[in-house]
Structure formats: C-alpha cells, structure tokens
Coordinates of C-alpha atoms and ligand atoms in Angstrom, one line a residue:
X1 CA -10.4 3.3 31.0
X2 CA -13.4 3.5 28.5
X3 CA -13.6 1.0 25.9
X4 CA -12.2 2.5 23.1
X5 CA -14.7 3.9 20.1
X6 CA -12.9 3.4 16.7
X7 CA -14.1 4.9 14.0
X8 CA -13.3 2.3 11.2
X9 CA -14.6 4.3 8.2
X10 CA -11.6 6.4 8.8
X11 CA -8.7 3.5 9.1
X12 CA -6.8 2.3 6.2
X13 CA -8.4 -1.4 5.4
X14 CA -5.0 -2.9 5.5
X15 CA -4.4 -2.6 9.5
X16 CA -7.8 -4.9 10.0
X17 CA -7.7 -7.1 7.0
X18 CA -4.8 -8.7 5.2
X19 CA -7.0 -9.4 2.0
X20 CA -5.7 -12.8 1.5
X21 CA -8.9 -13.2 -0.6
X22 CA -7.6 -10.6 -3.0
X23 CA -4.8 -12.7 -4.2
X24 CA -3.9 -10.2 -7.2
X25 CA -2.0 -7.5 -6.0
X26 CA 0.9 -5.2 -7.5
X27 CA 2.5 -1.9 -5.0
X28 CA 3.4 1.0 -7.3
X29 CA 6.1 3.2 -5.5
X30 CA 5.7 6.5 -7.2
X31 CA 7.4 10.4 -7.4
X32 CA 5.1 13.0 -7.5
X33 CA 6.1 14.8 -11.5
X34 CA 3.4 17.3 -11.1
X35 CA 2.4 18.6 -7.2
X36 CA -1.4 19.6 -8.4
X37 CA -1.9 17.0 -10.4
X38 CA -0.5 14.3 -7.6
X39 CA -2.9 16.3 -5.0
X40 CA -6.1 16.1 -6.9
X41 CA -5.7 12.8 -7.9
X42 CA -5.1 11.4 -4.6
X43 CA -7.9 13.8 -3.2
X44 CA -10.8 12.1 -5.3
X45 CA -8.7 8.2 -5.0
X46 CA -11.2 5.7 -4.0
X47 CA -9.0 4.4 -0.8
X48 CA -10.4 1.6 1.1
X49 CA -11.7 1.6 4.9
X50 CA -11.5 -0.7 7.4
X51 CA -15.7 -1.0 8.2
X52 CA -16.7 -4.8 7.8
X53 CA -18.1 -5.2 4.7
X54 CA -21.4 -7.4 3.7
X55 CA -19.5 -8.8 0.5
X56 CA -15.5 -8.8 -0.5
X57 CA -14.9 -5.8 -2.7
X58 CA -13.7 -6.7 -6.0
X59 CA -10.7 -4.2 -5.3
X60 CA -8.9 -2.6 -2.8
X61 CA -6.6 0.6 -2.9
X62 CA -4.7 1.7 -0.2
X63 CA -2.3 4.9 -0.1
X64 CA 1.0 5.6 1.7
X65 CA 3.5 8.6 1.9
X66 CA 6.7 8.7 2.2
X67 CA 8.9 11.6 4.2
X68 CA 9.9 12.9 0.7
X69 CA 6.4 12.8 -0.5
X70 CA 4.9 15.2 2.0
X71 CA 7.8 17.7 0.8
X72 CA 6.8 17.4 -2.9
X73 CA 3.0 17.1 -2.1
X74 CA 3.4 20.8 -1.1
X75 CA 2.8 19.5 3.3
X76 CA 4.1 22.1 5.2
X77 CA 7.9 22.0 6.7
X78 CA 6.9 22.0 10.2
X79 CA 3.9 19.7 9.9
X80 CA 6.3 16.9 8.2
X81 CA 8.9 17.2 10.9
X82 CA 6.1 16.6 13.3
X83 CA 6.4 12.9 12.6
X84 CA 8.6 10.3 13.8
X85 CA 12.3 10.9 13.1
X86 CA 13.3 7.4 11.4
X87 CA 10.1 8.1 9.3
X88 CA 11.7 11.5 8.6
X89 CA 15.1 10.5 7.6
X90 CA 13.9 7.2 6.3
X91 CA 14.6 3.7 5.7
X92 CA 17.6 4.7 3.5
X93 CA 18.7 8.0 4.2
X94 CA 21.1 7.6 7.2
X95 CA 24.2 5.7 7.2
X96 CA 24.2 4.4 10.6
X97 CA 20.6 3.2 10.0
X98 CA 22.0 1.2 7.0
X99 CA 24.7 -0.4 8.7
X100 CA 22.3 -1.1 11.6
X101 CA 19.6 -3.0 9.9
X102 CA 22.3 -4.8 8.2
X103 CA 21.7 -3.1 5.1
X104 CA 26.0 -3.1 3.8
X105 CA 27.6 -5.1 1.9
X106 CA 25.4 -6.7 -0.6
X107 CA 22.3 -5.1 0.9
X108 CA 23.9 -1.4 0.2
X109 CA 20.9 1.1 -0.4
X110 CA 23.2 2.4 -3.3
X111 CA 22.7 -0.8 -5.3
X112 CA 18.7 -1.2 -4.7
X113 CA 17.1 -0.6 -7.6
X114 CA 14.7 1.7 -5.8
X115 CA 14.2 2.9 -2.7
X116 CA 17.3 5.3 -2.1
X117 CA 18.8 8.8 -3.8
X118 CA 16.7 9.6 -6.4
X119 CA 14.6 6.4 -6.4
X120 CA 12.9 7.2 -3.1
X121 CA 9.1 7.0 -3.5
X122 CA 7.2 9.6 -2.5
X123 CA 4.1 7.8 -2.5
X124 CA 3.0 4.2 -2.3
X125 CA -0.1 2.7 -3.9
X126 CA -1.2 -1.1 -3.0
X127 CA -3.9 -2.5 -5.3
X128 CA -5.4 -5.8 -4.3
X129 CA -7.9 -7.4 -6.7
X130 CA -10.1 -10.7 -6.4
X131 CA -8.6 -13.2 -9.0
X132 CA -8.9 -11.7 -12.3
X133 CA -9.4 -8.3 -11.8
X134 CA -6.2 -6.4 -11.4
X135 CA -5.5 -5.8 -14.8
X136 CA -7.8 -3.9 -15.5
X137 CA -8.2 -2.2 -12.3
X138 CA -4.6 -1.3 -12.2
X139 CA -4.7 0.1 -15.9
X140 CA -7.7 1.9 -14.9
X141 CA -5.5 3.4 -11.9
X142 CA -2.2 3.9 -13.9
X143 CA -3.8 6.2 -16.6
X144 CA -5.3 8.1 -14.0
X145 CA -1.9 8.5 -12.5
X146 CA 0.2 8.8 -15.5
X147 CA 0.4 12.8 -15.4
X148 CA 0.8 12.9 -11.9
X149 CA 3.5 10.6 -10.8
X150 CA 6.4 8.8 -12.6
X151 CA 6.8 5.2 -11.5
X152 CA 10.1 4.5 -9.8
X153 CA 9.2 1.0 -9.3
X154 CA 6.2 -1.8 -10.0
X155 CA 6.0 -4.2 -7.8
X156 CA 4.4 -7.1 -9.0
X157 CA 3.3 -10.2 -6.9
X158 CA 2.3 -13.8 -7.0
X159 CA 0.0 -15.5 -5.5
X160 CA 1.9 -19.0 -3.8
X161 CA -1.3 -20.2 -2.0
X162 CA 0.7 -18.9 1.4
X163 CA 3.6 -20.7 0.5
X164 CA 7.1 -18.2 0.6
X165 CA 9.8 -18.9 -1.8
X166 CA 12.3 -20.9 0.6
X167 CA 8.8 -23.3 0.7
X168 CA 7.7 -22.6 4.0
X169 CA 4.2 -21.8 5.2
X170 CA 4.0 -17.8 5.9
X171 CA 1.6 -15.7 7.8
X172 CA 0.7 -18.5 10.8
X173 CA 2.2 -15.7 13.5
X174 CA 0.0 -12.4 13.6
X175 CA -0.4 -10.3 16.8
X176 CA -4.3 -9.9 17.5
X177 CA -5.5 -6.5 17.6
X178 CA -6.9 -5.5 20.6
X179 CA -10.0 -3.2 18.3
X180 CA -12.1 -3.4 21.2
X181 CA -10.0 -1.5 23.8
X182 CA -10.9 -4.5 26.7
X183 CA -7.0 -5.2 27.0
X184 CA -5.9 -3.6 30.2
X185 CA -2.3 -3.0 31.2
X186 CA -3.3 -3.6 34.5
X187 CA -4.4 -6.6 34.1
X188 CA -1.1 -8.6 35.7
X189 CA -2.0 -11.9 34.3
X190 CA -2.6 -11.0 30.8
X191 CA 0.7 -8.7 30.9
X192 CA 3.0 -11.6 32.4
X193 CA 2.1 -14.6 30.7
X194 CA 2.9 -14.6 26.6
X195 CA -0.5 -14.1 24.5
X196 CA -0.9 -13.0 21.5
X197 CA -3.1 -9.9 22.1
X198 CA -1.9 -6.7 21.4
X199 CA -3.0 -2.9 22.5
X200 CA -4.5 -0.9 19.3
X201 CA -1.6 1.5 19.9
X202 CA 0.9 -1.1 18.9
X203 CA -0.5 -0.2 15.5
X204 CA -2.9 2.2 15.1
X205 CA -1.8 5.5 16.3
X206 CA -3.8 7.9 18.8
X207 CA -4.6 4.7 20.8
X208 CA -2.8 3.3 23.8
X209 CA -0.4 1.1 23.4
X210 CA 1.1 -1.8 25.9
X211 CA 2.9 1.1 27.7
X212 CA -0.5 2.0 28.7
X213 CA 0.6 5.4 26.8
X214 CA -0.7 7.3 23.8
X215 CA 1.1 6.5 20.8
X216 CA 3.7 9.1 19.9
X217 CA 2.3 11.1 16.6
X218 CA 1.8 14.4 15.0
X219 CA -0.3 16.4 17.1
X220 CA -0.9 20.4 15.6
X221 CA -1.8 23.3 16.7
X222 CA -5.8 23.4 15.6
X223 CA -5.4 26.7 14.1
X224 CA -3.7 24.7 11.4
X225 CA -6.7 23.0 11.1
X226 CA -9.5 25.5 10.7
X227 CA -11.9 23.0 8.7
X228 CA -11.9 20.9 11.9
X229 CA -11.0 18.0 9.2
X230 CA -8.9 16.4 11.9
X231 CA -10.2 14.2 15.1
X232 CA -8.9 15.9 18.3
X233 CA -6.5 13.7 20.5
X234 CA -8.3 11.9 22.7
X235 CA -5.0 12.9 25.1
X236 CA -5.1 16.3 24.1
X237 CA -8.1 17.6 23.1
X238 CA -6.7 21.3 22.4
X239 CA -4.8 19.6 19.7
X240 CA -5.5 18.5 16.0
X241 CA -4.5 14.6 15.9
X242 CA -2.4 14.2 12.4
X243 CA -1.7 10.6 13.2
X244 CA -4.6 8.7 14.8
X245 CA -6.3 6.0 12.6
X246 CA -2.8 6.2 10.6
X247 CA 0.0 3.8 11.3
X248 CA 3.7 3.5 9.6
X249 CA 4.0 1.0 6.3
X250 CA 8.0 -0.2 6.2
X251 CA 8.1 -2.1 2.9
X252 CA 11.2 -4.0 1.5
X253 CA 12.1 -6.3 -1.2
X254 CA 13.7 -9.0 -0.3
X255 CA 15.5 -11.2 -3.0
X256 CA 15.6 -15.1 -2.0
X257 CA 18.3 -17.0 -3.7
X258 CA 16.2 -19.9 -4.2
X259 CA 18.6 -22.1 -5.8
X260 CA 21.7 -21.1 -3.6
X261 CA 19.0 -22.0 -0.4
X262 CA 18.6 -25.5 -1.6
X263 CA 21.9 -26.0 -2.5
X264 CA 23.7 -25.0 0.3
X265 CA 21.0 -27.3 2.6
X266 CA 21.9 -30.5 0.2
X267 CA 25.8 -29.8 0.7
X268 CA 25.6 -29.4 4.0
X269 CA 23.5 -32.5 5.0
X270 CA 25.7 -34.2 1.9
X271 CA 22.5 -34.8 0.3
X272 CA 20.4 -36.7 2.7
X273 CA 16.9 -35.3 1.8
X274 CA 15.4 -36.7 5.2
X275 CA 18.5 -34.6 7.2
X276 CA 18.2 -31.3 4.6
X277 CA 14.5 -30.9 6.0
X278 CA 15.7 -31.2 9.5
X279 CA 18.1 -28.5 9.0
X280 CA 16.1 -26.0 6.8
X281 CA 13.4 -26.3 9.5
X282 CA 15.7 -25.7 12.3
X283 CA 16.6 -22.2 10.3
X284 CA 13.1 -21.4 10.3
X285 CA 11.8 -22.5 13.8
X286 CA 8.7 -24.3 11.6
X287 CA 8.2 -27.2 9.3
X288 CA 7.5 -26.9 5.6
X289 CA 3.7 -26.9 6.6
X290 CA 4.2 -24.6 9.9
X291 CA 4.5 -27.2 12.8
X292 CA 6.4 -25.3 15.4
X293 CA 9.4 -27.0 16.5
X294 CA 9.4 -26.1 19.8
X295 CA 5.8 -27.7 19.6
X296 CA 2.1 -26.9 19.9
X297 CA 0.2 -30.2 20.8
X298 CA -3.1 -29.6 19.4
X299 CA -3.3 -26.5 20.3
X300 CA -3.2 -24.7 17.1
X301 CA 0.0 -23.4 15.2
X302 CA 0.1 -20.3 17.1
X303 CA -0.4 -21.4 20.6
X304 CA 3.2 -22.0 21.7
X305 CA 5.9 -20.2 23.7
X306 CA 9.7 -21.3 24.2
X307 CA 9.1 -21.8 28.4
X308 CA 10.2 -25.4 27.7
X309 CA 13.1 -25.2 25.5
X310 CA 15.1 -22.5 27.2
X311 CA 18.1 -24.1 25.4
X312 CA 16.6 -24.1 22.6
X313 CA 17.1 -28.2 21.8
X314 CA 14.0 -28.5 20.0
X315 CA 13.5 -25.0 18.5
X316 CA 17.3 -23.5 17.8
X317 CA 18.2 -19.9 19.4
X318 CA 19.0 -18.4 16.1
X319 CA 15.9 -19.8 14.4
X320 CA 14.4 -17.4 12.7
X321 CA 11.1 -17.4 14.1
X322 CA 12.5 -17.9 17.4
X323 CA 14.6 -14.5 16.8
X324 CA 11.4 -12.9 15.4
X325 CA 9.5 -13.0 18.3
X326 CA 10.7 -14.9 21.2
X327 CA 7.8 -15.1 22.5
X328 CA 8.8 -15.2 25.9
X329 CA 12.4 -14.1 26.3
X330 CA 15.5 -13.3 24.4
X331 CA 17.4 -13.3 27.6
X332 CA 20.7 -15.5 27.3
X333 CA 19.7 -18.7 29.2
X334 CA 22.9 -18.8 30.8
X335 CA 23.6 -20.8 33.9
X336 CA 20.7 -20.7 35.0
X337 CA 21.5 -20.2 38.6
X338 CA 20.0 -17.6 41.0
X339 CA 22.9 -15.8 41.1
X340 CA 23.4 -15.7 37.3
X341 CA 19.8 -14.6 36.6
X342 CA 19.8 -11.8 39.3
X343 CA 22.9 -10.6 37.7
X344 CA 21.3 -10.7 34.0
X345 CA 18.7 -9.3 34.6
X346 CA 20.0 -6.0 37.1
X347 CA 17.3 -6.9 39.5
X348 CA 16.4 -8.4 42.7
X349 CA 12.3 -8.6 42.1
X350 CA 11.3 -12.1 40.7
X351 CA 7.8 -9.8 39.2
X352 CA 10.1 -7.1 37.7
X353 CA 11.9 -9.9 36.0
X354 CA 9.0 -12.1 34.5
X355 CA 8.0 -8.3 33.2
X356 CA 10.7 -7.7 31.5
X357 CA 11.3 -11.1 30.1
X358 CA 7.5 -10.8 28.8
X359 CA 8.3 -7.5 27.5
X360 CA 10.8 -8.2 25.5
X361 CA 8.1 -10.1 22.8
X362 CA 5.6 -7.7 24.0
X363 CA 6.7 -4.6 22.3
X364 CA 7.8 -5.4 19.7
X365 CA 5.0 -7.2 17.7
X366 CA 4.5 -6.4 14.0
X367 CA 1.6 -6.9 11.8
X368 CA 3.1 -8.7 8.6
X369 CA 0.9 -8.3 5.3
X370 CA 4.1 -9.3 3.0
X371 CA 3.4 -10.3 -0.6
X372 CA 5.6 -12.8 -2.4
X373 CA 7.2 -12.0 -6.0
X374 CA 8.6 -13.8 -8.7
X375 CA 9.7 -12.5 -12.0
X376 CA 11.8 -12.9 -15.3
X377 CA 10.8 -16.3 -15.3
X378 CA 11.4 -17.0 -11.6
X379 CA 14.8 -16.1 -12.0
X380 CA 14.2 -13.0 -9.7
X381 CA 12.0 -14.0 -6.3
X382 CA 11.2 -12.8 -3.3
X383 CA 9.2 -11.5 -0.7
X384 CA 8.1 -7.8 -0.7
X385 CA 8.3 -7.7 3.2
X386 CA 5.6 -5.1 4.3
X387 CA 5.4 -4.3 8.3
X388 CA 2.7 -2.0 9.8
X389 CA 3.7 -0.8 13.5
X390 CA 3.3 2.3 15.3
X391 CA 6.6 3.0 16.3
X392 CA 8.6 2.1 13.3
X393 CA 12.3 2.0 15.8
X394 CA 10.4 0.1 18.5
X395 CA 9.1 -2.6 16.8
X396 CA 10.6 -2.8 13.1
X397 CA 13.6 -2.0 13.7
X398 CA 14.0 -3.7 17.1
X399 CA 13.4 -6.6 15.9
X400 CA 15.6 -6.1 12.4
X401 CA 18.3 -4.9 14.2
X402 CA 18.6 -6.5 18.1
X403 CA 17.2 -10.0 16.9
X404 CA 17.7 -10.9 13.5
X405 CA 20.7 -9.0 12.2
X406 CA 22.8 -9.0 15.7
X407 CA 25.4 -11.1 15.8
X408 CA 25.0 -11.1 20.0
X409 CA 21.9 -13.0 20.7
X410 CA 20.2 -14.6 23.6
X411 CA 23.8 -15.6 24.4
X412 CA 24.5 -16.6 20.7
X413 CA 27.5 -15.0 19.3
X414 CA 29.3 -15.0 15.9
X415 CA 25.7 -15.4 14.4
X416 CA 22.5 -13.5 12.5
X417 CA 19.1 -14.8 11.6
X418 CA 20.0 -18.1 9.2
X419 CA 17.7 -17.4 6.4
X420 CA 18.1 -13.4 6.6
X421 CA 21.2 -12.2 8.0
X422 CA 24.0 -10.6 6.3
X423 CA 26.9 -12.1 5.5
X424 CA 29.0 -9.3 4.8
X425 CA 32.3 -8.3 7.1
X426 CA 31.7 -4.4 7.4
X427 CA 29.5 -5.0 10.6
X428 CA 31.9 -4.5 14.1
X429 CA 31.1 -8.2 14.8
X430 CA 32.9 -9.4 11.9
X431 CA 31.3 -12.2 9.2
X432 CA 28.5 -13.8 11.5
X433 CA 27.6 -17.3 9.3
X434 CA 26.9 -19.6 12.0
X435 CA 24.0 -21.4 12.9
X436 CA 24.0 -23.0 16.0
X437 CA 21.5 -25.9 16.6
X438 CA 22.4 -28.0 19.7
X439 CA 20.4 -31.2 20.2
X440 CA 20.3 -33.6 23.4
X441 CA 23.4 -35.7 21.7
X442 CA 25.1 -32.9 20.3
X443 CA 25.1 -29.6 22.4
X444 CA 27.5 -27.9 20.4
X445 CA 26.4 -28.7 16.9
X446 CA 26.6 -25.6 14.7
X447 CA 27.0 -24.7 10.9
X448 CA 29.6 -22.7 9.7
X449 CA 29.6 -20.9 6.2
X450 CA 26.5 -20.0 5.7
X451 CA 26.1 -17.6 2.5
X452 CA 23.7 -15.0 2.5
X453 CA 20.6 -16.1 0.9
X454 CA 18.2 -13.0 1.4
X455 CA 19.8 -9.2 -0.5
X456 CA 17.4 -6.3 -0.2
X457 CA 16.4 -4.6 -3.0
X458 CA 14.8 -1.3 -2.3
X459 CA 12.2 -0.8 0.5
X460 CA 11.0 2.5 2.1
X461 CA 9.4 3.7 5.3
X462 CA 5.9 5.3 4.8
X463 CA 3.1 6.9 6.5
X464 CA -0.6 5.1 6.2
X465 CA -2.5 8.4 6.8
X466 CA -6.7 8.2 8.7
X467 CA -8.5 9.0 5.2
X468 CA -8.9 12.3 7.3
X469 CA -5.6 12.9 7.3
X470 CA -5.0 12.2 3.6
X471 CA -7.8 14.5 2.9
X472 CA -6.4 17.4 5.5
X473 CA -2.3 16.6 4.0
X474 CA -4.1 17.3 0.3
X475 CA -6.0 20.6 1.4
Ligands
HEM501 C1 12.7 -13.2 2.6 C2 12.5 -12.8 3.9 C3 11.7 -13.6 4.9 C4 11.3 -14.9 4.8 C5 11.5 -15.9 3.7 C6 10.5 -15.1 6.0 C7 9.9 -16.3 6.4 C8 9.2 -16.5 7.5 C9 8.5 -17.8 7.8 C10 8.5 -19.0 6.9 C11 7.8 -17.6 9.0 C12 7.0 -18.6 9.7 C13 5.5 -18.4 9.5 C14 4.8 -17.6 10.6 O1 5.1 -17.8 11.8 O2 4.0 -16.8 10.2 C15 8.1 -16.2 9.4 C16 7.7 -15.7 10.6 C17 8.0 -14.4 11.0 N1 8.8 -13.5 10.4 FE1 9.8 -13.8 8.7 N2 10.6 -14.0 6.8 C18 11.3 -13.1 6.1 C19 11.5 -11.8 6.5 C20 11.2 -11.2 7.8 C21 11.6 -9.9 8.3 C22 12.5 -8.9 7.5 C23 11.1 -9.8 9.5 C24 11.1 -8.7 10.5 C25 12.0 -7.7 10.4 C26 10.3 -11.0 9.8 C27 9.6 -11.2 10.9 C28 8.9 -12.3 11.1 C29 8.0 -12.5 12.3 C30 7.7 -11.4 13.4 C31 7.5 -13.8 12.2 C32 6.5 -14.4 13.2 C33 7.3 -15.0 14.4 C34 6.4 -15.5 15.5 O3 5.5 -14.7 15.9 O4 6.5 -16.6 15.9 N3 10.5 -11.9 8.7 N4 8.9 -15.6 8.5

C-alpha cells in the first residue's frame, strides 16, 4: 500500500478543520424555488477547501445536498440512486428508520419544524465567520440566494466557549484522521489495542477505510463524464469517482430541556448539590470540565479506555459517552468466565475475539463538528448535532441506534442513553427510563423515571460533495 496522495484543494474544509476559531456560525437549510437560478449560484459559490492555510480566513462556506436536492437541482435519476440508500431515502423518510433511531413519540419527524414532508432541505449552507463578521457575510450570502432558494429553516448558533447546554465540556473525543495513509490494517498492534486513529475512508470517501476496503460511493460510467471533471477511482480506474473527497453530513437539532435537566438532578439527589454533580456526571461519563470518570491519569482527556472498569463502577454502562464509543467493547461483561465469554462471543480464537471487541469502537467513529443554539431568549436551546462519516448506517446510525437509543446494552436492559434517549412507549422494549450506575457499595444502584430531556427538531442526511463533484452535479 502507497501512501495515500490527497488532493486537499478538492475536500470540503469541514472534514480537516472544525473552525472553532470561527465562532460565528448560522446553517441555512434551503429548497431550491428556481433550478437555474439554484445551479448558477452554487456554480460560482466561493466554497471552502481543506489546503492549510497561511492565515484563518475571515469566512468559511461549505455546501451540502440533500437526496431531494439532487432531484430538484436537475442530477440525473440514475446518478442520484447511485448513492447510499439511507442517504437516498433520508433521515426522515422511512418509517422504520424513525422508529429505529428513536425518532417516535416526542421526536416524530411530523412535528419537526423542518426536516421532513415538505420541509426537507434540498441543500444545506454552513457559514462560519471570525467574531464579528457573519452578519454581514451572511446578508451578503442571503441576497445572493434569495431568488434561488426559499429558506425552510435558519439555524442560528452560539458561541458557549465549548461549553453544551447541559454544562458540560464538548468536543474532547475526536477520531484522528489518518490524512497521511501510514495506518495499515495489517498492522495487528495498532488494530487490537483501542487508539484513536482512524483510516481516511472512515470519512472521506474513495479512500480505504479500517476494512482495509474502498469506501462504498457513486462510481459512473465515464461517458457520463466526458469533461473528465471527475478523479478516476483509484479502485477502478475505468470509472468516474462521484464520491471521493466527499463524505455524508447527518445534521439534527437537538432541543435540551435545560431546566427540566437540572431539575430532575436536584429531585433526585433531594437537592444535595455535591451528590447532583455526581449523578449528572455519571450520565455523561465526564465531569463538568471533561475529566473522564473511568479516568485518564495525566495522560490527557482523551487517552483512556474502559479495560479497567469492565463493570463499569467508576464510569456507568449507560453513560453516555461510554455508549458513544466504548472504546474498547460493548460486549455484556457477563460472568466473566471462560465458558461465558466463548459463548458471547460465538468463538473459540482468543485473537478473533480481542478483534471483534476492538471492532466494535473501531467502526463506528464519527467526526462531530456540532454547533450549540439558543434562542427566544434561551427559552429554546440546543445542540445542532452535525456528524460527518462515510457510511452514514455504519457509523451514525450504529451508534444512534445499537448504543444510545437501545434499550439492550452491553447487558443493560430496560435502558437508553441518560441524557438522549427517548422516553416514549411505542419502541418493542417498552418505556426505557433507567439509569443504572452501580458503585463498589451499591451494585445495583439505578434511577428510575427518568424524563426525556433531549426532543429532535428537524435534522437531515446530506452529501458533502469533492468541489469536483459540486462543479460536475451543476454541469
Ligand atoms: C443534545 C445532545 C447531545 C449532548 C448534550 C451531548 C453531549 C456530549 C458530551 C458532554 C460529550 C463529552 C465530550 C467529549 O467526549 O467530546 C459527548 C461525547 C460524545 N457524543 Fe454526545 N451529545 C449529544 C448528542 C450526541 C449524539 C446524537 C451522538 C451520536 C449519535 C453523540 C455522540 C457522541 C460521541 C461519539 C462522543 C465522544 C465519545 C468518546 O469518544 O468518548 N452525541 N457528547
């Protein structure tokens, strides 16, 4: 294996750089009102790369399309179906998808106020400005627009100095990018032991990915490209590669009930301030200021894994960041006996085993660059959740689905994430508002009656196109 060549000028600056000095930014989900007028625009938009750049730009744009989007952009039929299919039916469009990701109940995509039916963006703008300059950069932008597209929703944002709503410290945990290509697959004792690396193909597509594989994209027929405006795939070089340098942008607004957070932690520790930080800790797997609670020494805040809290004593089961990503197993710690292990895990080959419990966190990494929101006077805030991965129902949806909102986890049952999970009865395992936290003194310590405190919004899966690709979808 070669080390790989990317060509940055032609990836989206968002998959290298999450622009945290840009801390103006507002995402405008749009619908394409006139098709020409859409495609010239976004022909000439000033989209930003991912080359390293001698100073900070004072702003950034970068542009996403949604399934819908490619339809009323004029994209051929057979070139949209080309992409994945939960990118093709979208986030909201399938019922069994809904009930999956534990959007019912509260969450239904009926009641978001955009994102579903006729509110589903066709394409997504994010602007990110250095302080003081997205006013006028996103005027500047929406007047361009304004004959183009009709706004379905702004989505404003506010800068917390990295704090999220709840009051925790976001954004510590962030796969690093292999750009270089030097991670190998065969390479056993990078592949067994938890790190924090991750193959470009986990999120760039056309790359490999920790399959050792080529991403799964649209690849054409070149005859559809006769301006060679598309790379070849480096896999198949008779083919036209749609996808590479692209990746897929899931985005959703998630609504924190502040207040209901707070007060349900104060009831349930009857007040005690001291035990109320315990608890809302233990639901996040961190302290207020990031310390993980199964610990890190002095290692950093990122330089941990859960080998020595397989019960999960120090860090819960169910915390959420323990749900999130593992790190180095979601297996149910069970007995613990030979017996019991060789049984769990279907296999006889201690190697095979540490693989898969390594896989487990492996595949399903995501690259988080989530802004938080607050409006009508904080009555309203949140976290518009934005995800980039290359397979969106490997790694987003895993994790939404078999960690956070499953009520069977790593031998939990009758439970969902604490801070996220969905309260609502119309899931098979019933209402799941536990929280089990066992200590040394009290293994079977658990919370009961939790009420939902997150309730999505709207949200949307999208495409991040190569600029190639934008440039060859627009042709
Ligand atoms: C309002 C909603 C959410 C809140 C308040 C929230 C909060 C947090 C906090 C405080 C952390 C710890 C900081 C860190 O490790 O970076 C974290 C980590 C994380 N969250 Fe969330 N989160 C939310 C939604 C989600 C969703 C929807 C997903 C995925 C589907 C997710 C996936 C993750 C992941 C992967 C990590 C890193 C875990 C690790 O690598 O240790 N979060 N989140």
């Amino acid at each position: 294996m070669t080390t790989q060549q990317v060509d940055l000028a032609d990836v989206q600056g968002l998959l290298r750089y999450g622009y945290k000095h840009h801390t103006e930014s507002v995402f405008l989900a749009l619908r394409v009102r006139d098709r020409a007028a859409a495609r010239a625009w976004l022909a000439q938009a000033p989209v930003a790369n991912a080359l390293p750049q001698k100073a900070l730009p004072a702003t950034v744009l970068q542009v996403a399309l949604g399934a819908e989007g490619l339809a009323a952009l004029g994209v051929a039929d057979d070139v949209a179906a080309a992409f994945s299919p939960e990118f093709v039916s979208g986030l909201a469009g399938l019922p069994e998808r809904s009930r999956r990701l534990g959007d019912t109940g509260a969450n239904d995509p009926a009641d978001w106020a955009w994102g579903s039916g006729p509110r589903t963006a066709h394409v997504l703008l994010l602007l990110y400005a250095l302080p003081g300059l997205l006013e006028a950069f996103e005027a500047m932008i929406q007047s361009q627009c304004a004959a183009a597209f009709d706004v379905v929703a702004r989505l404003t944002t506010i800068d917390m100095g990295g704090i999220e709503p709840f009051g925790f410290t976001d954004g510590i945990s962030q796969p690093e990018v292999d750009w270089d290509g030097t991670r190998r697959m065969g390479d056993e004792d990078k592949v067994l032991r938890y790190g924090n690396e991750a193959c470009l193909g986990e999120f760039v597509l056309g790359y490999r990915n920790e399959y050792g594989l080529y991403t799964d994209r649209p690849l054409l027929d070149p005859q559809r490209d006769p301006q060679g405006l598309l790379p070849r795939a480096e896999d198949h070089p008779d083919q036209a590669d749609l996808g590479r340098n692209g990746s897929y942008l899931v985005l959703r607004q998630l609504e924190q009930d502040v207040d209901g957070f707070r007060r349900w932690i104060a009831d349930a520790t009857h007040g005690d301030a001291t035990e109320g930080e315990l608890l809302a800790a233990a639901m996040v797997g961190r302290t207020k200021t990031g310390e993980p609670l199964a610990g890190c020494g002095d290692r950093g805040l990122n330089r941990f894994d859960y080998d020595a809290d397989p019960d999960g004593l120090r860090c819960p089961l169910g915390a959420h960041v323990r749900r999130a990503n593992p790190r180095t197993a979601d297996m149910p710690a069970g007995t613990g006996g030979l017996v019991s292990q060789l049984v769990r895990t279907l296999g006889f080959d201690a190697t095979a085993r540490r693989h898969d419990l390594v896989a487990s966190a492996r595949l399903h990494r995501l690259l988080r660059r989530g802004r938080e929101y607050s409006v009508d006077g904080a009555t309203r805030q949140g976290l518009h959740f934005v995800a980039l991965n290359a397979n969106i129902a490997r790694q987003f949806e895993f994790v939404q689905t078999a960690w956070i909102a499953s009520a069977h986890f790593d031998g939990l049952s009758g439970e969902v994430d604490p801070l996220l999970g969905t309260r609502s009865s119309s899931s098979a395992s019933g209402t799941a508002d536990a929280f089990s936290r066992p200590s040394d003194d009290q293994p079977n310590r658990r919370e009961t009656g939790l009420p939902q405190f997150v309730t999505v919004r709207g949200g949307g899966y999208f495409f991040l196109p190569g600029l190639r690709a934008l440039r060859y979808l627009l042709e």
